[in-house]
Amino acid sequence: MWHLSHQSGWIKSSFMCLSIVQVLSYGLRSSAYRPESPTTSKTGGGFSDWASRDPRLGKWAREALSYARGLDCDTVSLMAAADCRRIKNIPEEDMNVYVAPPRAQDRTKYSLIVPDGGLRLSGVHDAVLVIDPYPKANFGHLVLIYFIDLGIDRDECAEQNGSYLGHGECLQLAEKQRCRNRLRTRSNHRQCDINFIPLVYRVQDRIKKQQRLVCRDDIGSFGACPIYRTDPANYTLQCELEANSPRCNELGPRQVRARCKFYEICDQAVLISGGWNRHTNIQRHADNVRNVYTMLRNNGFKKPHIKTFFADSGDILDDLDKDVGKHTYPATSKYGIRNHISTICHEANCADTLFIYMNNPALTDGTSLLWDRDQDGLATSDETYSPDELLEDLADCTAKHVYVVADQSFSGRLADSVAALEPTDTRQHSIIFTSGSKHDYSWGSELTDEWVYANHSEQCVTGIYESYQDSLTSSPRMLEEVPNSANTTIFGGPCDQQGQGTYQREDSRNAYMGCQNLPASKWFGRKRRAGK
């Protein structure tokens, strides 16, 4: 990051002809932090031309894929046996490859980190190569990380459990601590998997880590790189401009205001798409949020009652709806999110239907990753949102209907958490819809699209689930804590009205969509029942 003070001499010597206003404008733009956007590279993505044309990269990629395909799937502990067997048959063009190449000019060494800290003690290396066998799946999902070390002999390579490639080159498949030869059981089924693209940084950049890993679509027959977001990160940009601190505009718990008015009850929605970083938060996640928002608006949800928490941007919906930016926030404040959900739930007469959409990268225990605010690559408690925390926020919710749609990997863990509640626990009446089981990945926008394009005017939410339960790549789940509580539309109205006339359907929509006035007797009666 360049600060204006660091550049002043350079600006004076190079741009004497600029006006004072132009210089200040240039300095502010340069000093503002720009998140490291992943680069789809045919020229090295900012690396030297030599590094981009290094003929060894193609050889290393071939050897890495060959190594993975040669593993004994009956004994491998670094991934599930099913994944091991699947990788043997996935075409190379259906995979992605990422590289942090060696730098001949300064012999840079790389270190790396993944969100769960599983490679914290992996040492430093001359190059890093990553193969993503499932680019269509949402993170977390299995990736294969390889270290390349140069200038060592065959015996040293063998001591590192590596594969010697000749010419002093050693290729080593990364593994988490204590995972070598570990027996896999149902309880630790995916605990040894590495499920995220790592943050790879030069060892001299330990204080401010900069991603050096680049997706490459010019190596071998590997597939086209993901389509990355190109919109600006206004969260960090504003921070740097205002106070030179990446946390300066942190949302306070009460800055996200729940709109609960006297004598009125409304449908409320919360959209959460954390994203973690620009490698995992690709364009389809932005499209998902836009599509879900549009679906809700088409079904009567009012703009002020849809709060969106998205990645590092509070502007993601600005092109869809005037003034919607007032209700859209970066997903950088876990406590702002939690307080908003809790307020809606515990304020009597606030929500008729509460709809929560989740589309986050996830750890194997179902914990959602929000945004890596300090850009250190390691997920801390204030950058994550666990299933237990969500259920705590929804406990004793006063909304008539609570629907949670979780289109993210390992989302079945959320359903398991609800199912594990004891009868004496604080009661829930949430209906949970997940994209898969506790071990399943989420694929593309499969579950999201089912909800976006459903006929919500007439279909029960349970009918929507039944329409896709056998057609997704993974095994979706629906958990209904209270029997028959899912026999309404998404906005809480009666469903399956195909036999009714147009007038009757419209009358039903007007009675249930959006907001309804409450008579004083009903308002105060519900207040008393809620203990207010």
Coordinates of C-alpha atoms in Angstrom, one line a residue:
M1 CA 0.0 0.0 0.0
W2 CA 1.4 3.4 -0.9
H3 CA 0.5 6.4 1.3
L4 CA 0.4 9.9 -0.1
S5 CA 3.4 10.9 2.1
H6 CA 5.5 8.1 0.6
Q7 CA 4.8 9.2 -2.9
S8 CA 5.2 13.0 -2.6
G9 CA 8.8 13.2 -3.9
W10 CA 8.0 10.9 -6.8
I11 CA 4.9 12.9 -7.7
K12 CA 6.8 16.2 -7.6
S13 CA 9.6 14.9 -9.8
S14 CA 7.3 13.1 -12.4
F15 CA 4.2 15.3 -12.6
M16 CA 5.2 18.9 -12.0
C17 CA 2.7 19.9 -14.6
L18 CA -0.3 18.5 -12.6
S19 CA -2.4 20.9 -10.6
I20 CA -2.6 20.6 -6.9
V21 CA -6.1 19.1 -7.1
Q22 CA -4.9 16.6 -9.7
V23 CA -2.0 15.5 -7.5
L24 CA -4.1 15.2 -4.4
S25 CA -6.7 13.2 -6.4
Y26 CA -4.0 10.9 -7.7
G27 CA -2.5 10.4 -4.3
L28 CA -5.8 9.5 -2.7
R29 CA -6.5 7.0 -5.4
S30 CA -3.0 5.4 -5.0
S31 CA -3.0 5.3 -1.3
A32 CA -6.4 3.6 -1.0
Y33 CA -6.0 -0.1 -0.6
R34 CA -7.2 -2.2 -3.5
P35 CA -7.8 -5.8 -2.6
E36 CA -5.7 -8.2 -4.5
S37 CA -8.0 -9.2 -7.3
P38 CA -7.1 -12.7 -8.6
T39 CA -5.6 -12.5 -12.0
T40 CA -6.4 -14.8 -14.8
S41 CA -3.0 -14.9 -16.4
K42 CA -1.5 -15.8 -19.8
T43 CA 1.4 -13.4 -19.0
G44 CA 2.1 -14.2 -15.4
G45 CA -0.4 -12.0 -13.7
G46 CA 2.2 -9.3 -12.6
F47 CA 5.2 -11.7 -12.5
S48 CA 8.2 -11.2 -14.7
D49 CA 8.0 -12.4 -18.3
W50 CA 10.6 -15.0 -17.4
A51 CA 8.4 -16.4 -14.7
S52 CA 5.4 -16.5 -16.9
R53 CA 7.3 -18.4 -19.7
D54 CA 9.2 -20.7 -17.3
P55 CA 8.9 -24.1 -19.1
R56 CA 9.1 -25.9 -15.8
L57 CA 5.6 -24.8 -14.9
G58 CA 3.9 -27.1 -17.4
K59 CA 6.1 -30.1 -16.3
W60 CA 5.3 -29.4 -12.6
A61 CA 1.5 -29.2 -13.3
R62 CA 1.6 -32.5 -15.2
E63 CA 3.6 -34.2 -12.5
A64 CA 1.3 -32.9 -9.8
L65 CA -1.8 -34.2 -11.5
S66 CA -0.1 -37.5 -12.2
Y67 CA 0.9 -37.8 -8.6
A68 CA -2.7 -37.3 -7.4
R69 CA -4.0 -39.8 -9.9
G70 CA -1.4 -42.4 -8.8
L71 CA -2.5 -42.3 -5.1
D72 CA -3.8 -45.5 -3.5
C73 CA -7.4 -44.6 -2.8
D74 CA -7.9 -47.4 -0.3
T75 CA -5.2 -46.1 2.0
V76 CA -5.0 -42.3 1.3
S77 CA -5.6 -40.1 4.3
L78 CA -5.3 -36.7 2.7
M79 CA -8.7 -36.8 1.0
A80 CA -11.8 -38.9 1.0
A81 CA -11.5 -42.2 -1.0
A82 CA -14.4 -41.1 -3.2
D83 CA -12.6 -37.9 -4.1
C84 CA -9.4 -39.8 -4.8
R85 CA -11.2 -42.1 -7.2
R86 CA -13.1 -39.2 -8.9
I87 CA -9.9 -37.2 -9.5
K88 CA -8.5 -40.1 -11.5
N89 CA -11.3 -39.6 -14.1
I90 CA -11.8 -35.9 -14.2
P91 CA -10.6 -34.5 -17.5
E92 CA -7.7 -32.0 -17.1
E93 CA -9.7 -29.3 -18.9
D94 CA -12.4 -29.5 -16.2
M95 CA -9.8 -28.5 -13.5
N96 CA -8.1 -25.2 -12.7
V97 CA -4.4 -24.7 -11.9
Y98 CA -2.9 -21.9 -9.9
V99 CA 0.8 -21.0 -9.6
A100 CA 3.2 -18.9 -7.6
P101 CA 6.3 -19.3 -9.7
P102 CA 9.9 -19.2 -8.7
R103 CA 11.6 -15.8 -9.1
A104 CA 15.1 -16.2 -10.5
Q105 CA 16.1 -12.6 -9.8
D106 CA 15.8 -12.7 -6.0
R107 CA 15.1 -16.4 -5.2
T108 CA 12.0 -15.4 -3.3
K109 CA 10.6 -18.0 -0.9
Y110 CA 6.9 -18.4 -0.3
S111 CA 4.9 -19.2 2.7
L112 CA 1.1 -19.9 2.8
I113 CA -1.9 -20.1 5.0
V114 CA -5.5 -21.4 4.7
P115 CA -8.5 -20.1 6.7
D116 CA -8.6 -23.0 9.2
G117 CA -4.8 -22.7 9.9
G118 CA -4.2 -26.3 8.8
L119 CA -0.9 -25.5 7.0
R120 CA 0.5 -23.1 9.5
L121 CA 3.7 -25.1 9.9
S122 CA 4.2 -26.0 6.2
G123 CA 7.5 -24.1 5.9
V124 CA 8.8 -21.9 3.1
H125 CA 9.2 -23.0 -0.6
D126 CA 10.5 -21.9 -3.9
A127 CA 7.2 -22.2 -5.7
V128 CA 3.6 -23.2 -5.0
L129 CA 1.2 -25.0 -7.4
V130 CA -2.5 -25.6 -6.7
I131 CA -4.9 -27.8 -8.6
D132 CA -8.7 -27.2 -8.2
P133 CA -10.4 -30.4 -9.3
Y134 CA -13.9 -29.0 -8.7
P135 CA -14.1 -25.4 -10.0
K136 CA -17.9 -25.7 -10.3
A137 CA -18.2 -26.4 -6.6
N138 CA -18.4 -23.6 -4.0
F139 CA -15.7 -23.3 -1.4
G140 CA -14.8 -25.0 0.8
H141 CA -14.1 -28.0 -1.4
L142 CA -11.1 -30.1 -1.9
V143 CA -8.0 -28.5 -3.5
L144 CA -4.6 -30.1 -4.0
I145 CA -1.6 -27.9 -2.9
Y146 CA 1.9 -28.7 -4.0
F147 CA 5.2 -27.3 -2.8
I148 CA 8.2 -27.1 -5.2
D149 CA 11.6 -26.9 -3.7
L150 CA 14.7 -26.3 -5.9
G151 CA 18.4 -27.2 -5.4
I152 CA 17.9 -30.3 -3.3
D153 CA 18.9 -33.9 -4.0
R154 CA 16.9 -37.0 -4.2
D155 CA 17.6 -38.1 -0.6
E156 CA 16.5 -34.7 0.8
C157 CA 13.3 -34.9 -1.3
A158 CA 12.6 -38.4 0.0
E159 CA 13.0 -37.1 3.6
Q160 CA 10.2 -34.6 2.8
N161 CA 8.0 -37.3 1.4
G162 CA 8.3 -35.6 -1.9
S163 CA 8.6 -36.8 -5.5
Y164 CA 12.0 -36.1 -7.1
L165 CA 11.6 -34.7 -10.6
G166 CA 15.3 -34.4 -11.4
H167 CA 17.5 -31.3 -11.9
G168 CA 17.2 -30.6 -8.1
E169 CA 13.4 -30.2 -8.2
C170 CA 11.2 -31.8 -5.5
L171 CA 7.4 -31.9 -5.7
Q172 CA 5.6 -32.4 -2.4
L173 CA 1.8 -32.7 -1.8
A174 CA 0.8 -30.5 1.1
E175 CA -1.0 -32.1 4.0
K176 CA -2.4 -30.9 7.3
Q177 CA -0.7 -31.7 10.6
R178 CA -1.3 -35.1 12.0
C179 CA -3.1 -36.3 8.9
R180 CA -0.5 -38.6 7.3
N181 CA -1.7 -42.2 7.5
R182 CA -4.6 -41.1 9.7
L183 CA -7.5 -43.5 9.7
R184 CA -10.6 -41.9 8.3
T185 CA -13.9 -42.3 10.2
R186 CA -17.4 -40.9 9.9
S187 CA -16.6 -38.3 12.6
N188 CA -13.4 -37.0 10.9
H189 CA -14.5 -37.7 7.3
R190 CA -13.2 -34.4 5.8
Q191 CA -11.0 -33.0 8.5
C192 CA -7.8 -33.7 6.6
D193 CA -9.1 -32.1 3.4
I194 CA -7.6 -28.8 2.3
N195 CA -10.7 -26.9 1.2
F196 CA -9.5 -23.4 0.2
I197 CA -7.2 -21.7 -2.2
P198 CA -4.3 -20.7 0.1
L199 CA -3.0 -17.2 0.6
V200 CA 0.5 -17.5 -0.8
Y201 CA 2.9 -14.6 0.1
R202 CA 6.6 -13.8 0.1
V203 CA 8.3 -14.4 3.4
Q204 CA 9.4 -10.8 3.5
D205 CA 5.8 -9.7 3.3
R206 CA 4.7 -11.3 6.7
I207 CA 3.2 -8.0 8.0
K208 CA 1.1 -7.1 4.9
K209 CA 0.5 -10.3 3.0
Q210 CA -0.1 -10.0 -0.7
Q211 CA -1.5 -12.9 -2.7
R212 CA 1.1 -14.2 -5.2
L213 CA -0.9 -17.2 -6.4
V214 CA -2.3 -16.7 -9.9
C215 CA -4.8 -18.8 -11.9
R216 CA -3.3 -19.9 -15.2
D217 CA -5.2 -21.0 -18.2
D218 CA -2.2 -21.3 -20.5
I219 CA -0.6 -24.4 -18.8
G220 CA -1.3 -27.8 -20.4
S221 CA -5.0 -28.4 -21.0
F222 CA -6.2 -27.0 -17.7
G223 CA -9.6 -25.2 -18.0
A224 CA -10.5 -21.6 -18.1
C225 CA -10.1 -19.7 -14.9
P226 CA -13.1 -18.5 -12.9
I227 CA -14.9 -15.3 -13.7
Y228 CA -13.8 -12.9 -10.9
R229 CA -15.7 -9.9 -9.6
T230 CA -14.5 -6.6 -11.0
D231 CA -16.5 -4.2 -8.8
P232 CA -14.6 -2.0 -6.4
A233 CA -14.2 -2.9 -2.7
N234 CA -15.8 0.2 -1.2
Y235 CA -15.5 -1.2 2.4
T236 CA -11.7 -1.1 2.5
L237 CA -11.4 1.8 0.0
Q238 CA -13.4 4.1 2.3
C239 CA -11.4 3.0 5.3
E240 CA -8.1 3.9 3.7
L241 CA -9.4 7.3 2.4
E242 CA -10.8 8.2 5.7
A243 CA -8.5 6.9 8.4
N244 CA -5.9 4.7 6.9
S245 CA -7.3 1.7 8.8
P246 CA -8.9 -1.4 7.3
R247 CA -11.4 -1.4 10.2
C248 CA -12.3 2.3 10.3
N249 CA -15.9 2.0 9.0
E250 CA -16.7 -1.1 11.0
L251 CA -20.4 -1.4 11.5
G252 CA -21.6 -1.1 15.1
P253 CA -24.2 -3.6 16.2
R254 CA -27.0 -1.0 16.1
Q255 CA -26.0 0.7 12.8
V256 CA -28.0 -1.9 10.8
R257 CA -31.5 -0.8 11.7
A258 CA -34.4 -3.2 11.7
R259 CA -37.5 -1.5 10.4
C260 CA -40.3 -2.4 12.9
K261 CA -43.1 0.1 12.9
F262 CA -46.1 0.5 15.2
Y263 CA -49.3 -1.3 14.2
E264 CA -47.6 -3.0 11.2
I265 CA -46.1 -6.4 10.5
C266 CA -43.9 -7.1 7.5
D267 CA -42.0 -9.8 5.7
Q268 CA -38.3 -9.4 6.4
A269 CA -35.2 -10.9 4.7
V270 CA -31.5 -11.1 5.4
L271 CA -29.1 -12.1 2.7
I272 CA -25.6 -13.1 3.8
S273 CA -22.8 -13.8 1.3
G274 CA -19.5 -13.3 3.0
G275 CA -17.1 -14.5 0.3
W276 CA -13.9 -14.4 2.4
N277 CA -11.6 -13.0 -0.4
R278 CA -11.6 -12.4 -4.1
H279 CA -10.4 -15.9 -4.9
T280 CA -13.4 -17.5 -3.4
N281 CA -16.0 -14.8 -3.9
I282 CA -16.3 -15.0 -7.7
Q283 CA -18.9 -13.4 -9.9
R284 CA -21.6 -16.0 -9.5
H285 CA -22.0 -15.2 -5.9
A286 CA -22.7 -11.6 -6.7
D287 CA -25.2 -12.8 -9.3
N288 CA -26.8 -15.1 -6.7
V289 CA -27.4 -12.2 -4.3
R290 CA -28.9 -10.0 -7.1
N291 CA -31.2 -12.8 -8.2
V292 CA -32.5 -13.6 -4.7
Y293 CA -33.0 -9.9 -4.0
T294 CA -35.0 -9.6 -7.3
M295 CA -37.1 -12.7 -6.4
L296 CA -37.9 -11.2 -3.0
R297 CA -38.9 -7.9 -4.4
N298 CA -41.2 -9.6 -7.0
N299 CA -42.9 -11.4 -4.1
G300 CA -43.7 -8.3 -2.0
F301 CA -40.7 -7.9 0.2
K302 CA -40.1 -4.1 0.7
K303 CA -36.7 -2.6 0.1
P304 CA -36.2 -1.4 3.7
H305 CA -37.0 -4.9 4.9
I306 CA -34.3 -6.7 2.8
K307 CA -30.9 -6.3 4.5
T308 CA -28.0 -7.6 2.4
F309 CA -24.5 -8.3 3.7
F310 CA -22.1 -9.0 0.9
A311 CA -18.4 -9.6 0.8
D312 CA -16.3 -6.3 0.8
S313 CA -18.9 -4.2 -1.0
G314 CA -22.0 -2.2 0.1
D315 CA -22.9 -1.3 -3.5
I316 CA -23.6 -4.7 -4.9
L317 CA -27.3 -4.0 -5.6
D318 CA -27.0 -0.4 -6.6
D319 CA -27.7 -1.2 -10.3
L320 CA -31.0 -3.0 -9.4
D321 CA -32.9 -0.6 -7.2
K322 CA -32.8 3.1 -6.4
D323 CA -31.8 3.8 -2.8
V324 CA -31.2 0.1 -2.1
G325 CA -27.7 1.0 -1.0
K326 CA -29.1 2.3 2.2
H327 CA -29.9 -1.3 3.2
T328 CA -26.8 -3.1 1.8
Y329 CA -23.6 -3.6 3.8
P330 CA -20.3 -5.3 3.5
A331 CA -20.2 -8.7 5.3
T332 CA -17.5 -7.4 7.6
S333 CA -19.4 -7.0 10.8
K334 CA -20.5 -10.3 12.3
Y335 CA -22.0 -8.5 15.2
G336 CA -24.0 -6.2 12.9
I337 CA -25.5 -9.3 11.2
R338 CA -26.2 -11.1 14.4
N339 CA -27.8 -8.1 16.1
H340 CA -30.1 -7.5 13.2
I341 CA -31.4 -11.0 13.0
S342 CA -31.8 -11.1 16.8
T343 CA -33.7 -7.8 16.8
I344 CA -36.1 -8.9 14.1
C345 CA -36.8 -12.1 16.0
H346 CA -37.2 -10.6 19.5
E347 CA -39.2 -7.5 18.5
A348 CA -42.9 -8.5 18.7
N349 CA -45.0 -7.8 15.6
C350 CA -41.9 -7.0 13.5
A351 CA -41.8 -10.0 11.1
D352 CA -44.5 -12.1 9.6
T353 CA -42.1 -14.1 7.4
L354 CA -38.3 -14.0 8.1
F355 CA -36.4 -15.3 5.1
I356 CA -32.6 -15.9 5.5
Y357 CA -30.4 -16.7 2.5
M358 CA -26.8 -17.9 3.0
N359 CA -24.3 -18.3 0.2
N360 CA -20.9 -18.3 2.0
P361 CA -17.6 -20.2 1.8
A362 CA -17.8 -22.8 4.6
L363 CA -15.6 -24.8 6.9
T364 CA -16.2 -28.6 7.3
D365 CA -18.2 -28.0 10.5
G366 CA -20.6 -25.8 8.6
T367 CA -19.2 -22.5 9.8
S368 CA -19.7 -19.7 7.3
L369 CA -16.7 -17.5 6.4
L370 CA -17.6 -13.8 6.2
W371 CA -14.8 -11.5 5.0
D372 CA -11.1 -11.7 5.8
R373 CA -11.0 -8.2 7.2
D374 CA -7.3 -8.1 8.2
Q375 CA -6.2 -10.0 5.1
D376 CA -4.1 -12.4 7.0
G377 CA -5.7 -15.5 5.5
L378 CA -6.7 -16.9 8.8
A379 CA -10.3 -17.2 9.9
T380 CA -10.9 -15.8 13.4
S381 CA -14.1 -15.9 15.5
D382 CA -15.2 -12.3 14.4
E383 CA -14.8 -13.3 10.7
T384 CA -17.0 -16.4 10.9
Y385 CA -20.7 -17.3 11.7
S386 CA -21.3 -20.8 13.0
P387 CA -24.6 -22.8 12.8
D388 CA -24.9 -22.6 16.6
E389 CA -24.6 -18.9 16.5
L390 CA -27.3 -18.6 13.9
L391 CA -29.7 -20.8 15.9
E392 CA -28.9 -18.7 19.0
D393 CA -30.0 -15.6 17.1
L394 CA -33.2 -17.3 15.9
A395 CA -34.1 -18.8 19.3
D396 CA -37.7 -18.0 20.4
C397 CA -38.2 -16.0 17.2
T398 CA -41.5 -14.1 17.2
A399 CA -41.9 -14.3 13.4
K400 CA -44.7 -16.5 12.2
H401 CA -42.5 -18.2 9.7
V402 CA -38.7 -18.5 9.5
Y403 CA -37.2 -19.9 6.3
V404 CA -33.4 -20.4 6.0
V405 CA -32.0 -21.3 2.6
A406 CA -28.3 -22.3 2.8
D407 CA -26.7 -22.8 -0.6
Q408 CA -23.2 -23.5 0.7
S409 CA -20.9 -26.5 1.2
F410 CA -21.4 -28.6 4.3
S411 CA -24.7 -26.8 4.9
G412 CA -26.2 -30.1 6.2
R413 CA -24.4 -29.3 9.4
L414 CA -27.0 -26.5 10.0
A415 CA -29.8 -29.0 9.7
D416 CA -28.0 -31.4 12.0
S417 CA -27.6 -28.6 14.6
V418 CA -31.4 -28.0 14.6
A419 CA -32.1 -31.7 14.7
A420 CA -29.8 -32.1 17.8
L421 CA -31.8 -29.6 19.9
E422 CA -33.2 -31.1 23.0
P423 CA -36.9 -30.8 23.7
T424 CA -36.0 -28.6 26.7
D425 CA -33.9 -26.3 24.6
T426 CA -35.2 -22.9 23.5
R427 CA -37.7 -23.7 20.9
Q428 CA -37.2 -23.0 17.2
H429 CA -39.8 -23.0 14.5
S430 CA -37.3 -22.5 11.6
I431 CA -37.5 -24.5 8.4
I432 CA -34.0 -25.2 7.1
F433 CA -33.3 -25.9 3.4
T434 CA -29.7 -26.9 2.6
S435 CA -27.9 -27.6 -0.7
G436 CA -26.6 -30.9 0.6
S437 CA -25.7 -33.1 3.6
K438 CA -23.0 -32.4 6.2
H439 CA -20.3 -33.8 3.9
D440 CA -21.6 -32.4 0.6
Y441 CA -20.3 -29.6 -1.4
S442 CA -22.6 -26.9 -2.9
W443 CA -22.4 -26.8 -6.7
G444 CA -22.7 -23.7 -8.8
S445 CA -26.0 -21.9 -8.1
E446 CA -28.1 -25.0 -8.2
L447 CA -30.1 -24.5 -5.0
T448 CA -30.3 -20.7 -5.4
D449 CA -31.7 -21.1 -8.9
E450 CA -34.5 -23.4 -7.7
W451 CA -35.7 -20.8 -5.2
V452 CA -35.2 -17.8 -7.6
Y453 CA -37.2 -19.4 -10.4
A454 CA -39.9 -21.1 -8.4
N455 CA -43.5 -20.0 -8.6
H456 CA -43.8 -18.5 -5.2
S457 CA -47.3 -17.2 -5.8
E458 CA -48.8 -20.7 -5.7
Q459 CA -46.1 -23.1 -4.4
C460 CA -45.7 -24.1 -0.8
V461 CA -42.1 -23.9 0.3
T462 CA -42.2 -27.6 0.9
G463 CA -43.4 -28.1 -2.7
I464 CA -40.5 -26.2 -3.9
Y465 CA -38.2 -28.5 -2.0
E466 CA -39.9 -31.6 -3.4
S467 CA -39.5 -30.3 -6.9
Y468 CA -35.7 -30.3 -6.7
Q469 CA -34.8 -32.9 -4.0
D470 CA -33.8 -35.5 -6.5
S471 CA -32.3 -33.3 -9.2
L472 CA -29.3 -31.5 -7.5
T473 CA -25.7 -32.8 -7.6
S474 CA -25.6 -33.1 -3.9
S475 CA -28.4 -34.4 -1.6
P476 CA -30.4 -31.4 -0.4
R477 CA -32.2 -31.5 2.9
M478 CA -35.2 -29.9 4.5
L479 CA -35.6 -29.8 8.2
E480 CA -39.0 -28.9 9.6
E481 CA -38.9 -28.7 13.4
V482 CA -42.6 -28.2 13.8
P483 CA -44.6 -30.5 11.6
N484 CA -46.7 -28.9 8.8
S485 CA -45.1 -25.5 9.4
A486 CA -43.8 -25.3 5.8
N487 CA -47.3 -25.3 4.2
T488 CA -47.2 -21.7 3.2
T489 CA -45.7 -19.6 0.4
I490 CA -42.4 -17.8 0.9
F491 CA -44.4 -14.7 2.0
G492 CA -46.6 -16.7 4.4
G493 CA -49.7 -17.0 2.3
P494 CA -51.8 -20.0 1.5
C495 CA -50.4 -22.1 -1.4
D496 CA -51.6 -24.6 -4.1
Q497 CA -54.3 -22.2 -5.3
Q498 CA -54.4 -23.4 -8.9
G499 CA -58.2 -23.8 -8.8
Q500 CA -58.8 -20.2 -7.6
G501 CA -59.7 -17.4 -9.9
T502 CA -57.4 -14.5 -10.7
Y503 CA -59.2 -12.2 -8.3
Q504 CA -59.0 -14.6 -5.4
R505 CA -55.3 -15.2 -6.0
E506 CA -54.6 -11.4 -6.1
D507 CA -56.7 -10.9 -3.0
S508 CA -54.6 -13.5 -1.2
R509 CA -51.4 -11.9 -2.3
N510 CA -52.5 -8.5 -1.1
A511 CA -53.4 -10.0 2.3
Y512 CA -50.1 -11.7 2.9
M513 CA -47.4 -10.0 0.8
G514 CA -45.1 -7.2 2.1
C515 CA -46.7 -5.4 5.1
Q516 CA -50.1 -5.6 6.8
N517 CA -51.7 -3.2 9.3
L518 CA -52.4 -4.7 12.7
P519 CA -55.4 -3.5 14.7
A520 CA -54.6 -2.2 18.2
S521 CA -56.1 -5.2 19.9
K522 CA -53.9 -7.6 18.0
W523 CA -50.9 -5.5 18.4
F524 CA -51.1 -5.2 22.2
G525 CA -52.2 -8.8 22.5
R526 CA -49.0 -10.0 20.8
K527 CA -47.0 -7.6 22.8
R528 CA -48.3 -9.1 26.1
R529 CA -47.7 -12.7 24.8
A530 CA -44.1 -11.7 23.9
G531 CA -43.6 -10.4 27.4
K532 CA -43.1 -6.8 26.3

